[in-house]
JSON list of C-alpha atoms in Angstrom, two decimals:
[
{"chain": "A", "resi": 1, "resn": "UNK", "atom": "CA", "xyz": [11.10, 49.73, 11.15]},
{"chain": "A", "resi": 2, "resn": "UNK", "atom": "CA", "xyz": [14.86, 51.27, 11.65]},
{"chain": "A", "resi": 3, "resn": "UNK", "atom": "CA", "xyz": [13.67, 54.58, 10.52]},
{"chain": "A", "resi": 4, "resn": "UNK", "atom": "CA", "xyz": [10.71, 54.62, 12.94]},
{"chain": "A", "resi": 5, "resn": "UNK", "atom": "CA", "xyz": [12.88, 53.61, 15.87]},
{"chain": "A", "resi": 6, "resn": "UNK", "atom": "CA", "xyz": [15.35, 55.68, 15.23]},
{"chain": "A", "resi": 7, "resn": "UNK", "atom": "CA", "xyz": [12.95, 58.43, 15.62]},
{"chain": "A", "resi": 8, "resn": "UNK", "atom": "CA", "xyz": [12.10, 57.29, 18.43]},
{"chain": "A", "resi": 9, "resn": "UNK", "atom": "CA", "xyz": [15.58, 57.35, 19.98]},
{"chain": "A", "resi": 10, "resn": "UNK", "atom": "CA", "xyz": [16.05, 60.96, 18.69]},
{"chain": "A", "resi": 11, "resn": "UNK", "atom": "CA", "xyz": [12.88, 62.41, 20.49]},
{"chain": "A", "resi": 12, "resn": "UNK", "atom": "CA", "xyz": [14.19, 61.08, 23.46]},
{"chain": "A", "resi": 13, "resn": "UNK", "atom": "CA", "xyz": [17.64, 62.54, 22.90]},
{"chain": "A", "resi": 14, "resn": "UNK", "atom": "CA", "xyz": [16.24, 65.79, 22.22]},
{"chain": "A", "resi": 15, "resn": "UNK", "atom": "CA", "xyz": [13.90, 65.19, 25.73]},
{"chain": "A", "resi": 16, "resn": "UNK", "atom": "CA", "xyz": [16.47, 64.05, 27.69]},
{"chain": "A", "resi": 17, "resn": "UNK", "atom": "CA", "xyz": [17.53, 66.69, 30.85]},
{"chain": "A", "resi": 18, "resn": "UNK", "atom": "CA", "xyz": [20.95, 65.96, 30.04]},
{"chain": "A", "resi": 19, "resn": "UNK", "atom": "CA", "xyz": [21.03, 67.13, 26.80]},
{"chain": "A", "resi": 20, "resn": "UNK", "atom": "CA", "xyz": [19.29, 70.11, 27.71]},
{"chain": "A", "resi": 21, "resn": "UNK", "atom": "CA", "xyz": [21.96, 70.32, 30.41]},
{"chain": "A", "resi": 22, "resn": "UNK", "atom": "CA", "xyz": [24.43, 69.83, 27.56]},
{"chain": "A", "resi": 23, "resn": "UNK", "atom": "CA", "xyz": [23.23, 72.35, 25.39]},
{"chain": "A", "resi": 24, "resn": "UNK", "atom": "CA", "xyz": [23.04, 75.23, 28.26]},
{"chain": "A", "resi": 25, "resn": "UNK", "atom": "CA", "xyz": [26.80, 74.75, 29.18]},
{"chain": "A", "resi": 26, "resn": "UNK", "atom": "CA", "xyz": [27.17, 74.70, 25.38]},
{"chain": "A", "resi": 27, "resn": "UNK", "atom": "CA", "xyz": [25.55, 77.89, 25.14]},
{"chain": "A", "resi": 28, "resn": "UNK", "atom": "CA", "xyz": [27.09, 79.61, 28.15]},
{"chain": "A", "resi": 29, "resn": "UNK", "atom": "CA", "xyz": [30.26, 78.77, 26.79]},
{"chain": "A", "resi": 30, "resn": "UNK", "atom": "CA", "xyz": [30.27, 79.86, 23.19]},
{"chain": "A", "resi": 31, "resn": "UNK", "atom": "CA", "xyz": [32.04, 82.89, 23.65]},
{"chain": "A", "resi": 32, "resn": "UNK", "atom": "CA", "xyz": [35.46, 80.83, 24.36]},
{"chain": "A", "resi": 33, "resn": "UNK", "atom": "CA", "xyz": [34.47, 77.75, 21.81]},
{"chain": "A", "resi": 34, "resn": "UNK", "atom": "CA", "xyz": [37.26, 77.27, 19.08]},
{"chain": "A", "resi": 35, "resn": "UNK", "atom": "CA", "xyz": [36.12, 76.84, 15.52]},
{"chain": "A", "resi": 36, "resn": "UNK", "atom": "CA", "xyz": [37.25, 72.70, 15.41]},
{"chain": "A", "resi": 37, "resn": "UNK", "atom": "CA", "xyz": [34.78, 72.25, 18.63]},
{"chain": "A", "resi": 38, "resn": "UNK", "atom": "CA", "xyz": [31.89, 74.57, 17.37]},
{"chain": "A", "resi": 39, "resn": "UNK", "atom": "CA", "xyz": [32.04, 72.69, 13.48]},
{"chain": "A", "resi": 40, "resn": "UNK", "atom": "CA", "xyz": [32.25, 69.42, 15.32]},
{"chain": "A", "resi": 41, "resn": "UNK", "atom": "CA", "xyz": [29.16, 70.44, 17.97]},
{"chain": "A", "resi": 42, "resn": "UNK", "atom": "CA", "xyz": [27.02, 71.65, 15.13]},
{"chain": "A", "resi": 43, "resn": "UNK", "atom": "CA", "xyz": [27.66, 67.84, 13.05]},
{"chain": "A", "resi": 44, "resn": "UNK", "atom": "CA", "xyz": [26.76, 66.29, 15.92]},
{"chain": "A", "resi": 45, "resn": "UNK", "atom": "CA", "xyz": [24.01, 68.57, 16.93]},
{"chain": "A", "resi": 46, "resn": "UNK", "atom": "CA", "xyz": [22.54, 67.56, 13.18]},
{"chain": "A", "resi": 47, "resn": "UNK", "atom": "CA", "xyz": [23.29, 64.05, 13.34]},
{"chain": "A", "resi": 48, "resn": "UNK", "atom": "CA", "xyz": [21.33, 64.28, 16.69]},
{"chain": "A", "resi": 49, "resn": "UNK", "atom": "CA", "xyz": [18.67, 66.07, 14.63]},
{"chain": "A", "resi": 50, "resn": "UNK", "atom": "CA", "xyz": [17.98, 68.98, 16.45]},
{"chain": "A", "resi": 51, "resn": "UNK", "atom": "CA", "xyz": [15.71, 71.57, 14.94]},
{"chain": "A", "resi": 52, "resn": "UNK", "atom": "CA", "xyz": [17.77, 74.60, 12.70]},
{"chain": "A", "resi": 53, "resn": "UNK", "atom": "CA", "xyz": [15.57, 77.07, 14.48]},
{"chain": "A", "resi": 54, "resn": "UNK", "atom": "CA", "xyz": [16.62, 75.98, 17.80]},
{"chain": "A", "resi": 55, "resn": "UNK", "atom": "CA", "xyz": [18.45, 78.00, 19.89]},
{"chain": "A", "resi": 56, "resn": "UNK", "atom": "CA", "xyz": [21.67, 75.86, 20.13]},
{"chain": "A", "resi": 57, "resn": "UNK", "atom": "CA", "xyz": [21.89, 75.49, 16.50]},
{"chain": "A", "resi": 58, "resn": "UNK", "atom": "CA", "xyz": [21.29, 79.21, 15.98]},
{"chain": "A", "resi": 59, "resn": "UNK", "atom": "CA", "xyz": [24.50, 80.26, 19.01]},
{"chain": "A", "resi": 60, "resn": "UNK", "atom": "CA", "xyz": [26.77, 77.82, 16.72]},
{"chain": "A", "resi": 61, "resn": "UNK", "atom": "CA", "xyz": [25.87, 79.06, 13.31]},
{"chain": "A", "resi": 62, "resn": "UNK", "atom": "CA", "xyz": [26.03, 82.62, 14.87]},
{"chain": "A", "resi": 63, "resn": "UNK", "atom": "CA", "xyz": [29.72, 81.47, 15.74]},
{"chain": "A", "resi": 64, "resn": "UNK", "atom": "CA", "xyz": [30.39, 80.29, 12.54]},
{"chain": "A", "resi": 65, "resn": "UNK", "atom": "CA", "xyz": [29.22, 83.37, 11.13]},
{"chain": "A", "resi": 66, "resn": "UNK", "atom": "CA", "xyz": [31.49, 85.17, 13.01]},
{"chain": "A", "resi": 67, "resn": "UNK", "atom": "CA", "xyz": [34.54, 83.63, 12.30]},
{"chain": "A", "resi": 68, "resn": "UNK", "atom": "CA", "xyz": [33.53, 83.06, 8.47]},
{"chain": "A", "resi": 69, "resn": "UNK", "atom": "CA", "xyz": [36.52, 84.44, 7.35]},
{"chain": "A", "resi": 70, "resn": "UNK", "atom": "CA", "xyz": [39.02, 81.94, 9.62]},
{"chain": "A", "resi": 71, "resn": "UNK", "atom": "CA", "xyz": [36.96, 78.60, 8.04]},
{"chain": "A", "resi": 72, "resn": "UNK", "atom": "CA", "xyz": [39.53, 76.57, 6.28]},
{"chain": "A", "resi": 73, "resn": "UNK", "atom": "CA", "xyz": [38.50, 75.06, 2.62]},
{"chain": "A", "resi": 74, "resn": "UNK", "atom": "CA", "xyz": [37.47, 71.92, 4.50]},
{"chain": "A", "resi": 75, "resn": "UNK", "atom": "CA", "xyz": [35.80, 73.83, 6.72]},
{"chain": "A", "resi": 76, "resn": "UNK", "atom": "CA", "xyz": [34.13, 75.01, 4.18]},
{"chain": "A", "resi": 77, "resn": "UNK", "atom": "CA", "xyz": [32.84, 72.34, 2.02]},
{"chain": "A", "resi": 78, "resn": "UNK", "atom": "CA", "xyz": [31.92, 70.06, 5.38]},
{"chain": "A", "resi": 79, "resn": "UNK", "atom": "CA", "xyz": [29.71, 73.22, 6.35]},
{"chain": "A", "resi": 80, "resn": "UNK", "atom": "CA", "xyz": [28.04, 73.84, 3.58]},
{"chain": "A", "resi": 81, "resn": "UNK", "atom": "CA", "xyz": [27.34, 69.87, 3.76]},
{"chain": "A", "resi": 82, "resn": "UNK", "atom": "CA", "xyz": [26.22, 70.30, 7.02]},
{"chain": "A", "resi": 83, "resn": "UNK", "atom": "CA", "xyz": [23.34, 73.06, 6.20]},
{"chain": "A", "resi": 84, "resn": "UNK", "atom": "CA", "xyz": [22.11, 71.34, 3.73]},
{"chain": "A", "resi": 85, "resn": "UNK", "atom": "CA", "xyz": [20.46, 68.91, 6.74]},
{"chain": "A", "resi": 86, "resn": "UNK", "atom": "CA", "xyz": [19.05, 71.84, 8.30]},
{"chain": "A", "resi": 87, "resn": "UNK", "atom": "CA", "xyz": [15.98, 73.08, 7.64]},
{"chain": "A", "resi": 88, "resn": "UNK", "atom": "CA", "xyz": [15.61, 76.85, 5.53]},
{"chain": "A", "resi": 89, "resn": "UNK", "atom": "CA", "xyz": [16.19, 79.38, 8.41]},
{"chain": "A", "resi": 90, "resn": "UNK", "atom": "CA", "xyz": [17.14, 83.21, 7.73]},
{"chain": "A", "resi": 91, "resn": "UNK", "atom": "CA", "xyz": [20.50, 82.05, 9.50]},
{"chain": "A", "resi": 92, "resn": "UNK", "atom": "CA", "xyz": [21.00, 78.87, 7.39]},
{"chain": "A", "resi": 93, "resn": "UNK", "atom": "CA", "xyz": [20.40, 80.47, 3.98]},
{"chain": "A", "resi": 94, "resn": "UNK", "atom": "CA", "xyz": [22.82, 83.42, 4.54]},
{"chain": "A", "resi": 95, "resn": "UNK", "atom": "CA", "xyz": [25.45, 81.23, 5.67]},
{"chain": "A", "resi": 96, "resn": "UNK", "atom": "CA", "xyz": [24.54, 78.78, 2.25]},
{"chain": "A", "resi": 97, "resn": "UNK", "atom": "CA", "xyz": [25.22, 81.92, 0.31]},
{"chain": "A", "resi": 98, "resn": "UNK", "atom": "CA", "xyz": [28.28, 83.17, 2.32]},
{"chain": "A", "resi": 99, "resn": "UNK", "atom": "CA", "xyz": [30.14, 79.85, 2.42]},
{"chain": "A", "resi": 100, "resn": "UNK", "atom": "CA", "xyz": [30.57, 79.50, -1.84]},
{"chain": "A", "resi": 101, "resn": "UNK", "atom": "CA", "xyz": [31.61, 82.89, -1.59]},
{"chain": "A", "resi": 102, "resn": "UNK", "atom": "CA", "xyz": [33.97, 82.67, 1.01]},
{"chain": "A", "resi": 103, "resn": "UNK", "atom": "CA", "xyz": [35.16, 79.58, -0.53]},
{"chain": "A", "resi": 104, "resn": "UNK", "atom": "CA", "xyz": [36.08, 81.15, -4.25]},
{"chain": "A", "resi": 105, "resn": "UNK", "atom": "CA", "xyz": [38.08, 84.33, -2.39]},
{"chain": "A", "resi": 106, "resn": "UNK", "atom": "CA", "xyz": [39.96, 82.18, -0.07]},
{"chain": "A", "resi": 107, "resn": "UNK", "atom": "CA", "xyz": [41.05, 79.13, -2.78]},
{"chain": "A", "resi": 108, "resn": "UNK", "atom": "CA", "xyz": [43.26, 80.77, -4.21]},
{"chain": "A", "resi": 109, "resn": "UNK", "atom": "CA", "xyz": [44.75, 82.28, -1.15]},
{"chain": "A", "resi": 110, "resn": "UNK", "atom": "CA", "xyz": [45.25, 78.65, 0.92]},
{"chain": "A", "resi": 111, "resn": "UNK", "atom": "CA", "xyz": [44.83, 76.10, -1.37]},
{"chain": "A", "resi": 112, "resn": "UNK", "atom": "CA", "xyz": [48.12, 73.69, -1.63]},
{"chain": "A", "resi": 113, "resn": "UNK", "atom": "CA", "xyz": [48.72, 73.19, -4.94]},
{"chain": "A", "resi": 114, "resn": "UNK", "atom": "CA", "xyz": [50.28, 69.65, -4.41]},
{"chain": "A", "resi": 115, "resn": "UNK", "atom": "CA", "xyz": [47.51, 67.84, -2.59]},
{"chain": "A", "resi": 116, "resn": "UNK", "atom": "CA", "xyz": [45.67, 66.38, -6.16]},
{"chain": "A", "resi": 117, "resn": "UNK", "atom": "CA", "xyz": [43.20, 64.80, -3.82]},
{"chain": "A", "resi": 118, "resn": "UNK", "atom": "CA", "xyz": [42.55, 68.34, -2.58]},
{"chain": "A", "resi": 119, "resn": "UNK", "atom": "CA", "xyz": [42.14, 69.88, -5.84]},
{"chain": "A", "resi": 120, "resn": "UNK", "atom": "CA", "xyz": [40.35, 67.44, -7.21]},
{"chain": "A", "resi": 121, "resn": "UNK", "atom": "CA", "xyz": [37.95, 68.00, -4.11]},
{"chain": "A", "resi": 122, "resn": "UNK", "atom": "CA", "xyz": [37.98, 72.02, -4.66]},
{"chain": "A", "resi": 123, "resn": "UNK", "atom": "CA", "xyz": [37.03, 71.24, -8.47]},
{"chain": "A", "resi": 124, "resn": "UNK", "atom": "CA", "xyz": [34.16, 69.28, -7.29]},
{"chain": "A", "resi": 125, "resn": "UNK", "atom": "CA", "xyz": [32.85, 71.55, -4.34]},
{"chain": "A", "resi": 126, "resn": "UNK", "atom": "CA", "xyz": [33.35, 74.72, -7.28]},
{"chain": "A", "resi": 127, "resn": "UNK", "atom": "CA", "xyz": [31.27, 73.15, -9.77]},
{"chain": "A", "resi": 128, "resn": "UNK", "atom": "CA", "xyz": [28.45, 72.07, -7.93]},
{"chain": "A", "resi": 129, "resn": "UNK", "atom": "CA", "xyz": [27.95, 75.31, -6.13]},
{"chain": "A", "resi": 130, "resn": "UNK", "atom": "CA", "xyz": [28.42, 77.32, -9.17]}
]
């Protein structure tokens, strides 16, 4: 029953004018979006549940993709969480395959060495994507 009417409540998120409204500005302004707000846009735009083959979703993984290299290691493992909700797109699996990557040349490079909880996190995040 939850699961249906949450459905429900999605569609008409996804219908509603002014979150097509929303997305447009989104979209017009993703050439001055900082890396916090477009990570933050795109796990909200999945919570939401918009489609990985949308446009939207496509502008902020395109953003992403573009500023791979400036992703913290948080960044990184909440990312790579994130795409795993999408659906397979040509845009989604490159970016599953860049973000491992990405993460194994940058750990040693910004890791802190005295945050255990972090390390123990960057062990975790290393072994399952190995």
């Amino acid at each position: 029953m939850y699961r249906e009417s949450s459905n429900v409540v999605t569609k008409d998120i996804l219908r509603h004018p002014d979150f097509e409204r929303l997305c447009k500005k989104l979209r017009s302004q993703s050439g001055v979006i900082e890396l916090n707000e477009t990570i933050e846009a795109l796990k909200i735009i999945s919570y939401v549940g918009v489609p990985s083959n949308s446009t939207i979703v496509q502008v902020l993984l395109q953003l992403v993709r573009q500023n791979i290299n400036s992703l913290t290691l948080p960044h990184i493992m909440f990312l790579d969480f994130l795409l795993h909700q999408f659906k397979s797109s040509p845009l989604v699996d490159a970016l599953k395959i860049a973000l491992p990557i990405v993460f194994e040349i940058h750990l040693p490079l910004k890791m802190d060495r005295e945050n255990v909880a972090h390390l123990a996190e960057y062990l975790h995040y290393a072994s399952k994507t190995r």
